[in-house]
Short mmCIF file of N, CA and C in Angstrom, two decimals:
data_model
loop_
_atom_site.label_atom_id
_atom_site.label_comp_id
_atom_site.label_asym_id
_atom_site.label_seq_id
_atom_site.Cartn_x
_atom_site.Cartn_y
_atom_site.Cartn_z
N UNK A 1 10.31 28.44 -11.53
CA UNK A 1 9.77 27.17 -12.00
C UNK A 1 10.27 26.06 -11.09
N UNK A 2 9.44 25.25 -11.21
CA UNK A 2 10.09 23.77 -10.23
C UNK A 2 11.09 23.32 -10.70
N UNK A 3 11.74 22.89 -9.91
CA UNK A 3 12.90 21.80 -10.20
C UNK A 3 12.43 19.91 -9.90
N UNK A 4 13.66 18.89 -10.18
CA UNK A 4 13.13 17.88 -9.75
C UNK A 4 12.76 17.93 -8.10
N UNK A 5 12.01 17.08 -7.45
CA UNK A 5 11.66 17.42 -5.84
C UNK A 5 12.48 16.35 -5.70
N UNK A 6 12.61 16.59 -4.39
CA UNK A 6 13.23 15.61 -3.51
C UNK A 6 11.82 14.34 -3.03
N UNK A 7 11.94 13.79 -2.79
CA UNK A 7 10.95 12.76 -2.33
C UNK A 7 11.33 11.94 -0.87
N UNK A 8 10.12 12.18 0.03
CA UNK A 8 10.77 12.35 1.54
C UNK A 8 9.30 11.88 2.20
N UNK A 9 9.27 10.92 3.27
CA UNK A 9 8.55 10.02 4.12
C UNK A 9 8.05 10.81 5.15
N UNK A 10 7.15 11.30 5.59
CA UNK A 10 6.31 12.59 6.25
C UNK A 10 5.64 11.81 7.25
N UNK A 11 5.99 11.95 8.77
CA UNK A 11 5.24 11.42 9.62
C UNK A 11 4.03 12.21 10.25
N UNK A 12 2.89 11.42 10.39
CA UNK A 12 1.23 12.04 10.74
C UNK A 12 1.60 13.51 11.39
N UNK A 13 1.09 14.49 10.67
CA UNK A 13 0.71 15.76 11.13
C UNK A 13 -0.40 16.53 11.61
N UNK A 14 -0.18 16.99 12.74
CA UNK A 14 -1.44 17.91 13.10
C UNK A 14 -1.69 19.16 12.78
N UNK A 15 -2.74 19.32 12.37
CA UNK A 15 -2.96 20.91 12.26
C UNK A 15 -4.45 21.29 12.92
N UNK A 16 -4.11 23.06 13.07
CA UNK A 16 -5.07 23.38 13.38
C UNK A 16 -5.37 24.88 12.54
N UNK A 17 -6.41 25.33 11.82
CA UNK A 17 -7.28 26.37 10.85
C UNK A 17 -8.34 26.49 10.65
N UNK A 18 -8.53 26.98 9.60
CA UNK A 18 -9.83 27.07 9.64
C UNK A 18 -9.71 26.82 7.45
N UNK A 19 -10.76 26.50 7.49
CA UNK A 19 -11.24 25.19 6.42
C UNK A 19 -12.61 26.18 5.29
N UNK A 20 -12.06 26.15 4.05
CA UNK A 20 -13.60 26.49 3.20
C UNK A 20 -13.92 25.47 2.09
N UNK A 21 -14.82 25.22 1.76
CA UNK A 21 -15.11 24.49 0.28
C UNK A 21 -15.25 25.76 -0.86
N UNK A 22 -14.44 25.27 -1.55
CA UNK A 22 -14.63 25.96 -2.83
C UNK A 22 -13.68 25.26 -4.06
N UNK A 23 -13.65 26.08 -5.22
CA UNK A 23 -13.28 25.35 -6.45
C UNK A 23 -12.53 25.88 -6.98
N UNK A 24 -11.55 25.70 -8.32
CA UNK A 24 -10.58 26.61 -8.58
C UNK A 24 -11.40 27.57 -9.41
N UNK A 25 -12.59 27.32 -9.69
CA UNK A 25 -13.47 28.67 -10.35
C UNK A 25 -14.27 29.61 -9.22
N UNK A 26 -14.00 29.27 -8.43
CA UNK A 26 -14.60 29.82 -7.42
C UNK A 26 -13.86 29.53 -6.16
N UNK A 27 -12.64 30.36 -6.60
CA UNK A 27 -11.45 30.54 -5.74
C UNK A 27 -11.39 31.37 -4.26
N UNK A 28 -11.83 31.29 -3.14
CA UNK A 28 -11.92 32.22 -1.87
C UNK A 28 -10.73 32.00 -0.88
N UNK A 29 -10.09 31.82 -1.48
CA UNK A 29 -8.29 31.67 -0.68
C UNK A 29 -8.36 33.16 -0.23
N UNK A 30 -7.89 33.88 -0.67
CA UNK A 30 -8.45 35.37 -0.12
C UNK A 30 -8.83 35.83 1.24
N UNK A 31 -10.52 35.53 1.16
CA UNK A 31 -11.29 35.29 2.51
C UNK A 31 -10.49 34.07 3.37
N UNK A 32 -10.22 32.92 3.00
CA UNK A 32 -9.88 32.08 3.88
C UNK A 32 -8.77 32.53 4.95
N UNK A 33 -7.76 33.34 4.01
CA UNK A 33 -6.71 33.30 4.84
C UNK A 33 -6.67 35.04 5.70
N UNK A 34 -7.64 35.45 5.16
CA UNK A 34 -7.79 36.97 5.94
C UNK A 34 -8.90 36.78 7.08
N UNK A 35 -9.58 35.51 7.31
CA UNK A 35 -10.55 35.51 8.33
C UNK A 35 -9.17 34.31 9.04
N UNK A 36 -7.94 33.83 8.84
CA UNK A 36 -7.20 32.94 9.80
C UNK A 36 -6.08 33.45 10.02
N UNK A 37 -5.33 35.02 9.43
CA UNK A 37 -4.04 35.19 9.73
C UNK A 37 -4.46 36.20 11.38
N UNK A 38 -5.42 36.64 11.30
CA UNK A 38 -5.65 37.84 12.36
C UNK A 38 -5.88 36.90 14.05
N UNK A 39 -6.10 35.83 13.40
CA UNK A 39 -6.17 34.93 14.84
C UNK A 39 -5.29 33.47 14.50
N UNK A 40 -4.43 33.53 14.37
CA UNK A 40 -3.55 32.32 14.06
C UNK A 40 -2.72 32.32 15.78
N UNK A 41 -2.53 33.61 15.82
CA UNK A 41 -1.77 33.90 17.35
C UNK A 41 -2.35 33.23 18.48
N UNK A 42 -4.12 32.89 18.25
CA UNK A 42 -4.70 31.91 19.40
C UNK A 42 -4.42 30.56 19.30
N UNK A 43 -3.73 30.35 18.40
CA UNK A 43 -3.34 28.63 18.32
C UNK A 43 -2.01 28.53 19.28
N UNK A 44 -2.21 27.17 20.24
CA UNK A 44 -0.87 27.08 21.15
C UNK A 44 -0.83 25.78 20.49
N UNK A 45 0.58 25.47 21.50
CA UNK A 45 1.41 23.46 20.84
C UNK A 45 1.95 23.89 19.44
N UNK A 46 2.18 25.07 18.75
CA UNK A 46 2.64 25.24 16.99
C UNK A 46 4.22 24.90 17.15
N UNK A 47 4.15 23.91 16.16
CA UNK A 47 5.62 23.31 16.33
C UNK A 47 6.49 24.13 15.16
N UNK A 48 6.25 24.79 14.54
CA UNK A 48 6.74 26.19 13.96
C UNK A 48 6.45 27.48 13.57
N UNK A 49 6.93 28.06 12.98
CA UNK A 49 6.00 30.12 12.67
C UNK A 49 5.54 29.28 11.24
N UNK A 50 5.61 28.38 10.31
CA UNK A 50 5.99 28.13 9.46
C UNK A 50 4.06 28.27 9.00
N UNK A 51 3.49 28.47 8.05
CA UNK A 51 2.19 28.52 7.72
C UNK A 51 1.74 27.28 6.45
N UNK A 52 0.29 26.73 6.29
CA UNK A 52 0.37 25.51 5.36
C UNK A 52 -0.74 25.81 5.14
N UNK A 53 -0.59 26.17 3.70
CA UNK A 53 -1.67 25.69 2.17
C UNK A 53 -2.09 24.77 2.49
N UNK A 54 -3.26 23.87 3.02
CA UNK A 54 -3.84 22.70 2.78
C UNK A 54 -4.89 22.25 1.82
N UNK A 55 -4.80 21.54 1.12
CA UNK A 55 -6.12 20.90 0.03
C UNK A 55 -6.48 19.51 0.16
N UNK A 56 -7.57 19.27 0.71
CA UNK A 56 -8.04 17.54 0.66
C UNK A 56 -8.80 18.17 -0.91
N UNK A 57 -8.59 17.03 -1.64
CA UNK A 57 -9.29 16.73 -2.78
C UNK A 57 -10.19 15.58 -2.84
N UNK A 58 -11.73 15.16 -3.45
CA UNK A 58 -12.12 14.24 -3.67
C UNK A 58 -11.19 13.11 -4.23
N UNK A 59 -11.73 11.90 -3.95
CA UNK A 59 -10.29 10.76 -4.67
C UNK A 59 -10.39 11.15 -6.16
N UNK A 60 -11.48 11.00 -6.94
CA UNK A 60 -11.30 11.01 -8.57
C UNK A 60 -10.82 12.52 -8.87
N UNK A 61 -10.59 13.47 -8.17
CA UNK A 61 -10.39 14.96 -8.25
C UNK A 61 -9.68 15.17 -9.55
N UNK A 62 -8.62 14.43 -9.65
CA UNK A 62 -7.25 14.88 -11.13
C UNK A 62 -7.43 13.64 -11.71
N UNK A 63 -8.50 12.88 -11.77
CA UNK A 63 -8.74 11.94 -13.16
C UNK A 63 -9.63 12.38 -13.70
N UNK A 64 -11.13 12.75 -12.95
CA UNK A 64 -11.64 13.80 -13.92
C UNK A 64 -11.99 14.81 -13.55
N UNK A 65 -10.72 15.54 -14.11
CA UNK A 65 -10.66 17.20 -13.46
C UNK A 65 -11.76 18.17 -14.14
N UNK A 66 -12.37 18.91 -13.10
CA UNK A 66 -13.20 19.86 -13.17
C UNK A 66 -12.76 21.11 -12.73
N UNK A 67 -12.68 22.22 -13.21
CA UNK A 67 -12.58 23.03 -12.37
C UNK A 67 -13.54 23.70 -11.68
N UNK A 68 -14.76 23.13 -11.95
CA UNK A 68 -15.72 23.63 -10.94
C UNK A 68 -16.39 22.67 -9.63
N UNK A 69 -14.86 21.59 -9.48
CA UNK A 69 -15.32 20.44 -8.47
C UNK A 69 -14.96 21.00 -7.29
N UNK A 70 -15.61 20.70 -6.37
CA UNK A 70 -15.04 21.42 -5.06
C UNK A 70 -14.14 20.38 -4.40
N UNK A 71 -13.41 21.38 -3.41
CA UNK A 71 -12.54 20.57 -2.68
C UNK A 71 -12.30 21.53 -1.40
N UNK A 72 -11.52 20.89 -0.29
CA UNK A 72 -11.43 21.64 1.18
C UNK A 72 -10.11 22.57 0.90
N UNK A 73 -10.19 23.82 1.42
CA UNK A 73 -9.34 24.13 1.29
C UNK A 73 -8.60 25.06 2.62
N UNK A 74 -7.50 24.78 3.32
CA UNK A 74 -7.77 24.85 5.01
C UNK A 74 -6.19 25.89 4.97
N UNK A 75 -6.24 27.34 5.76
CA UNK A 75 -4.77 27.70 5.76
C UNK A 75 -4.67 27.89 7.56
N UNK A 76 -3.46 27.31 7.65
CA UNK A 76 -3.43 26.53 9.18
C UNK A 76 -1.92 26.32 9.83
N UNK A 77 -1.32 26.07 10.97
CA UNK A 77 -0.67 25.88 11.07
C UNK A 77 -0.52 24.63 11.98
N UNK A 78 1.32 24.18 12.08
CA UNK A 78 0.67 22.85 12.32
C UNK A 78 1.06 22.69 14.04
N UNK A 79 0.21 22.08 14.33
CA UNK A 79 0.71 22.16 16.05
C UNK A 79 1.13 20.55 16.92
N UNK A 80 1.74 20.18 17.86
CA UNK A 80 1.87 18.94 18.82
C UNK A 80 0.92 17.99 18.74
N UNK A 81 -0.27 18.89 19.47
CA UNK A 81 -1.26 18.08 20.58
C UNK A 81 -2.95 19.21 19.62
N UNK A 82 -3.74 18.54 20.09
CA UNK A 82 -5.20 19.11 19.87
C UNK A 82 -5.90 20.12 21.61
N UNK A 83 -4.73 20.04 22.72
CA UNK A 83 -5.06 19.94 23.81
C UNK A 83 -6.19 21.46 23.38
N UNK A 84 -6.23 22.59 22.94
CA UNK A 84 -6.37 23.99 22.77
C UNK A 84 -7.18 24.16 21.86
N UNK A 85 -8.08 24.09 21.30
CA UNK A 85 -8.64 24.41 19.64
C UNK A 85 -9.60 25.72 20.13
N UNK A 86 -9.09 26.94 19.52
CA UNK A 86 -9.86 28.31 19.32
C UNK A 86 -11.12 27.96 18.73
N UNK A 87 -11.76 29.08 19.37
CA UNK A 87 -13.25 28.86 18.91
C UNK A 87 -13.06 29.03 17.08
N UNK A 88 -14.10 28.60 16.37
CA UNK A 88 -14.36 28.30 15.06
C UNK A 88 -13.31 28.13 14.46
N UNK A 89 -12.71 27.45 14.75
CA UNK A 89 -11.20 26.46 14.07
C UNK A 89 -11.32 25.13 14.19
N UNK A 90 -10.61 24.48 13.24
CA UNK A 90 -10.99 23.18 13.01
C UNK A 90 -9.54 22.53 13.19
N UNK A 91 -9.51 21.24 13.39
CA UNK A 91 -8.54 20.30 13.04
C UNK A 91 -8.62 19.39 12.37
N UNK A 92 -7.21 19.13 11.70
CA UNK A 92 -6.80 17.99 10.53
C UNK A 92 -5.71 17.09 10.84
N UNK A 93 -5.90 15.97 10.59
CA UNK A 93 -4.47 14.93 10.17
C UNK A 93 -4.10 14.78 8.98
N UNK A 94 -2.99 14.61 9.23
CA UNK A 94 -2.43 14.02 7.83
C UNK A 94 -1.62 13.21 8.28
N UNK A 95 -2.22 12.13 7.70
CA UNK A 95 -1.13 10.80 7.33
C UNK A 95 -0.20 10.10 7.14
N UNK A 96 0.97 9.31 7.96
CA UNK A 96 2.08 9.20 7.32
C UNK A 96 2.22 8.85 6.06
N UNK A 97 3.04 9.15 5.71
CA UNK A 97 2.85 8.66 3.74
C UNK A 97 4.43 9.73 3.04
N UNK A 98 4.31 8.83 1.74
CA UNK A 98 5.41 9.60 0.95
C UNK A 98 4.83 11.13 0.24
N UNK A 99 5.88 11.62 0.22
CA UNK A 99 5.54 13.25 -0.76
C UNK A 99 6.43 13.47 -1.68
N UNK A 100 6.18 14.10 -2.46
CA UNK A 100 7.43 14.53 -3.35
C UNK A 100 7.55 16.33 -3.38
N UNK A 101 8.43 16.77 -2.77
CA UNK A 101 8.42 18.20 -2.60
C UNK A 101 9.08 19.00 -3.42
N UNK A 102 8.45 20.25 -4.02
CA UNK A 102 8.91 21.06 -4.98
C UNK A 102 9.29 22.27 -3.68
N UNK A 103 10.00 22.77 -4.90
CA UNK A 103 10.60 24.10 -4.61
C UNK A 103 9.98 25.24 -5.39
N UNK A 104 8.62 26.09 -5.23
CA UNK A 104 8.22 27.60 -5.79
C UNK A 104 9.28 28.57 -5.60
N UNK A 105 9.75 29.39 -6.53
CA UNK A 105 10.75 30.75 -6.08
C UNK A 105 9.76 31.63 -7.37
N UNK A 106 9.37 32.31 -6.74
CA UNK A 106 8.47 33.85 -7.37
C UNK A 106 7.05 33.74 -7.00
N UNK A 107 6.59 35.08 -7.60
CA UNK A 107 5.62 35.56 -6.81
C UNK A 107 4.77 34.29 -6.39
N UNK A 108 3.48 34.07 -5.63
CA UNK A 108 2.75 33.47 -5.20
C UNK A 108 1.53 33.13 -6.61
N UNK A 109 1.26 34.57 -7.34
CA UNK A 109 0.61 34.74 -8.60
C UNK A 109 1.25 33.71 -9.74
N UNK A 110 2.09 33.19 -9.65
CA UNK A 110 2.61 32.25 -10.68
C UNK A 110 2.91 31.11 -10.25
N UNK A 111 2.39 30.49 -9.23
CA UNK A 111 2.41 29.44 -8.45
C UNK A 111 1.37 28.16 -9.76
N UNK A 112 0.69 28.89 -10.14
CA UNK A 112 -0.07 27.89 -11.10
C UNK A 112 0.71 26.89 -12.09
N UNK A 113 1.78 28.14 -12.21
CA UNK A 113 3.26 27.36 -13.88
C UNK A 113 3.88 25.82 -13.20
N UNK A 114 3.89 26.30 -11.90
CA UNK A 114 4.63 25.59 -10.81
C UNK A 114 3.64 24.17 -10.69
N UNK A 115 2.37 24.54 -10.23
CA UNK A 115 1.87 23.22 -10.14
C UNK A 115 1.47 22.26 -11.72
N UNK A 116 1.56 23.08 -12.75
CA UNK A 116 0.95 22.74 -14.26
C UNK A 116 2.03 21.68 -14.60
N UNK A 117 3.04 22.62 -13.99
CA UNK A 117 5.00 21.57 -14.01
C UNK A 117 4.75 19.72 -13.40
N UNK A 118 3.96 20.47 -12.33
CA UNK A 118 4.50 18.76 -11.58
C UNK A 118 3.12 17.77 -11.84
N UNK A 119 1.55 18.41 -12.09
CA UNK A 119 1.35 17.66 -12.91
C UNK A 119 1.03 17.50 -14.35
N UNK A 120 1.03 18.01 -15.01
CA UNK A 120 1.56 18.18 -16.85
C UNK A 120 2.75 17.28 -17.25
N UNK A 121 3.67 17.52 -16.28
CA UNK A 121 5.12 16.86 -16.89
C UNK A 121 5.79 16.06 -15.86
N UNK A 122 6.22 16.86 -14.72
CA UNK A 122 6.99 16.14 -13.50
C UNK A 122 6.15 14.57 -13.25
N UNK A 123 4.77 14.67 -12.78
CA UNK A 123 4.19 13.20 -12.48
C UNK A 123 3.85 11.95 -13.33
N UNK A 124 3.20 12.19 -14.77
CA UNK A 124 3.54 11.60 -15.99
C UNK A 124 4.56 11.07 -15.92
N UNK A 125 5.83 11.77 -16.04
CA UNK A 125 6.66 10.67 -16.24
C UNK A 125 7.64 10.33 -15.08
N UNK A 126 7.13 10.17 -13.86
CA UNK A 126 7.64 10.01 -12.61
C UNK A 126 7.25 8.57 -12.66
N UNK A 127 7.85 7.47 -11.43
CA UNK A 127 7.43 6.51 -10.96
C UNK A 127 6.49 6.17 -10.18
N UNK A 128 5.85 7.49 -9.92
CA UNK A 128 4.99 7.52 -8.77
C UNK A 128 3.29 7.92 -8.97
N UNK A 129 2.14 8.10 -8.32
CA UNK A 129 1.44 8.09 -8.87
C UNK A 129 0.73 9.42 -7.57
N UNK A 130 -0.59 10.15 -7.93
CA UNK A 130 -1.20 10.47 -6.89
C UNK A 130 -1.44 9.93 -5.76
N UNK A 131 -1.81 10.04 -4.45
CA UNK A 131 -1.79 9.30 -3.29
C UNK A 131 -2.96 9.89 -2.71
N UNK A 132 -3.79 9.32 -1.79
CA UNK A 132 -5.28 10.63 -1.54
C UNK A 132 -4.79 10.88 0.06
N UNK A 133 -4.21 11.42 -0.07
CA UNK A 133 -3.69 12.06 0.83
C UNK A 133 -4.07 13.67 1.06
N UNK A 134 -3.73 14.66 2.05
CA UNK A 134 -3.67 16.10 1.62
C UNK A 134 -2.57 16.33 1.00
N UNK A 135 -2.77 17.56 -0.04
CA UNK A 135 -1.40 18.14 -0.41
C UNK A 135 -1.59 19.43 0.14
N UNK A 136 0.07 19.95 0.62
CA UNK A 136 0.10 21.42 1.09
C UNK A 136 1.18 22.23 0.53
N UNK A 137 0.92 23.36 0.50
CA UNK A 137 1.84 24.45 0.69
C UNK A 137 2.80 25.21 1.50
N UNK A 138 3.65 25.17 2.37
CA UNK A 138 4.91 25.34 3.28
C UNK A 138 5.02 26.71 3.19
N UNK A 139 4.86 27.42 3.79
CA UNK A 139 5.19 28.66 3.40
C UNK A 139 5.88 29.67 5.02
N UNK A 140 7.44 29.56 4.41
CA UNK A 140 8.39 29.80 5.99
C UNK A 140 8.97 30.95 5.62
N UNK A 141 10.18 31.49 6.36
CA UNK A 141 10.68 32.74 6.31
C UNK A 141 11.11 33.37 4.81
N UNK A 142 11.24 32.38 4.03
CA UNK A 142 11.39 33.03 2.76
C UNK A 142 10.20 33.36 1.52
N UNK A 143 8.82 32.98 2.41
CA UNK A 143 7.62 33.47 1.86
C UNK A 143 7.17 34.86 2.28
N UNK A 144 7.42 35.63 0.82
CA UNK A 144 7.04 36.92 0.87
C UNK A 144 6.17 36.98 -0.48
N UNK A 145 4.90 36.15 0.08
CA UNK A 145 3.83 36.90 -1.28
C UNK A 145 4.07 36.85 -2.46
N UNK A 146 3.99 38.00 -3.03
CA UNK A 146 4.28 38.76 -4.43
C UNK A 146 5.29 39.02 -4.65
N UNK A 147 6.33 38.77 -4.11
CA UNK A 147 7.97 39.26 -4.12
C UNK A 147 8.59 38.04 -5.19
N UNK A 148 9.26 38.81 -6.24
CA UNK A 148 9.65 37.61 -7.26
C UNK A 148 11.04 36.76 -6.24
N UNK A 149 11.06 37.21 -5.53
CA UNK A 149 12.44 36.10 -4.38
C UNK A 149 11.50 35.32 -3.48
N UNK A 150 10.26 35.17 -3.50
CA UNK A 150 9.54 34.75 -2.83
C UNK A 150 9.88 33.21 -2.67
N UNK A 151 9.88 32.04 -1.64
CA UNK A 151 10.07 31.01 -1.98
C UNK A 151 8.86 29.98 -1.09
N UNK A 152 8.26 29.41 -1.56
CA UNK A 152 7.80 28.02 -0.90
C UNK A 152 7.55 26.73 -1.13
N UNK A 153 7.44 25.94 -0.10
CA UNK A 153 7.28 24.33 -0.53
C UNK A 153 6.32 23.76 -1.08
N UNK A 154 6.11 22.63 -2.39
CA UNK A 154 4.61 22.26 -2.53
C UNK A 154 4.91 20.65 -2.23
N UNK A 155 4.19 20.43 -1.94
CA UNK A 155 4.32 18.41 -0.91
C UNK A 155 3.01 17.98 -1.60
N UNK A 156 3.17 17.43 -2.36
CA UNK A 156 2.24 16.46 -3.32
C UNK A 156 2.35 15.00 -2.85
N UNK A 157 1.31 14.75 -2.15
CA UNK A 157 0.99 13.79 -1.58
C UNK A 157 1.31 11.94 -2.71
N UNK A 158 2.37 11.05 -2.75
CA UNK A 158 2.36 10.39 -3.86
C UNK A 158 2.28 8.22 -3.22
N UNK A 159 2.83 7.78 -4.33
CA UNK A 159 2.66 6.29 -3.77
C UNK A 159 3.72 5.70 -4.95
N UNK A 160 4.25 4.66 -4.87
CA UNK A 160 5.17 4.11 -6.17
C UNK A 160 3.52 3.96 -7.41
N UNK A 161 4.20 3.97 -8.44
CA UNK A 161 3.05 3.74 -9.12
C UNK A 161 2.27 2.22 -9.28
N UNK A 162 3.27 0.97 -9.10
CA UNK A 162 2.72 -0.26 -8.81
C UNK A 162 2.67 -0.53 -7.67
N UNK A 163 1.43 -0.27 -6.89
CA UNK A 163 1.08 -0.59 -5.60
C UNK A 163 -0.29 -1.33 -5.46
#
């Protein structure tokens, strides 16, 4: 389960993946990341091994939540420069801006308890509010899948709440 996050100032990031639309009812994370792990090795400039969950959401996305709203959903890693982009791969920025980062430890399959945590309870009564930013997933040497020791980052894109 999450703990409180730390909350930490994230300067503009590049990435480079490959990108699907779909919804949480019509979930293809699956396909996404089995048509980008077999060629992730053609990406150069990667400023770590480290791999990233990405989600742009529409702005009204979690005011009125649907689960059959679509949103981008991109697994990628993040690199320097754009100098290189593999054929049918895309690139993204992300924004400087604040995040508030959780800590996942267990399988990847229960990652849902984890996000229900930060917004159900953690953001409610936080100072802070959504930000339309991307939010991602971190997933470094201590991401092993399905392994209940499994661990990764979630970076929820945020803003003070009076802004």
């Amino acid at each position: 389960m999450a703990n409180y996050p730390r909350i930490q100032t994230v300067a503009e990031k590049k990435f480079i993946g490959r990108c699907l639309i779909m919804s949480f009812t019509d979930n293809k994370t699956p396909e996404l990341w089995s048509s980008f792990m077999p060629r992730r090795k053609e990406i150069r400039h990667n400023i770590s091994n480290e791999l990233y969950s990405i989600e742009r959401y529409p702005q009204s996305f979690f005011t009125n939540f649907d689960p059959d709203a679509s949103f981008e959903k991109w697994a990628a890693v993040e690199v320097s420069d754009f100098e290189m982009i593999p054929d049918r791969m895309e690139t993204l920025i992300s924004p400087y801006g604040l995040y508030a980062v959780f800590k996942h430890v267990g399988p990847a399959s229960e990652g849902p308890k984890t996000y229900r945590y930060i917004f159900q309870t953690w953001l409610p009564r936080s100072d802070y509010q959504l930000d339309d930013r991307p939010h991602f997933a971190i997933m470094g040497e201590k991401y092993k899948k399905d392994d209940p020791d499994s661990e990764e980052e979630i970076w929820i894109p945020i803003k003070p709440e009076y802004v």
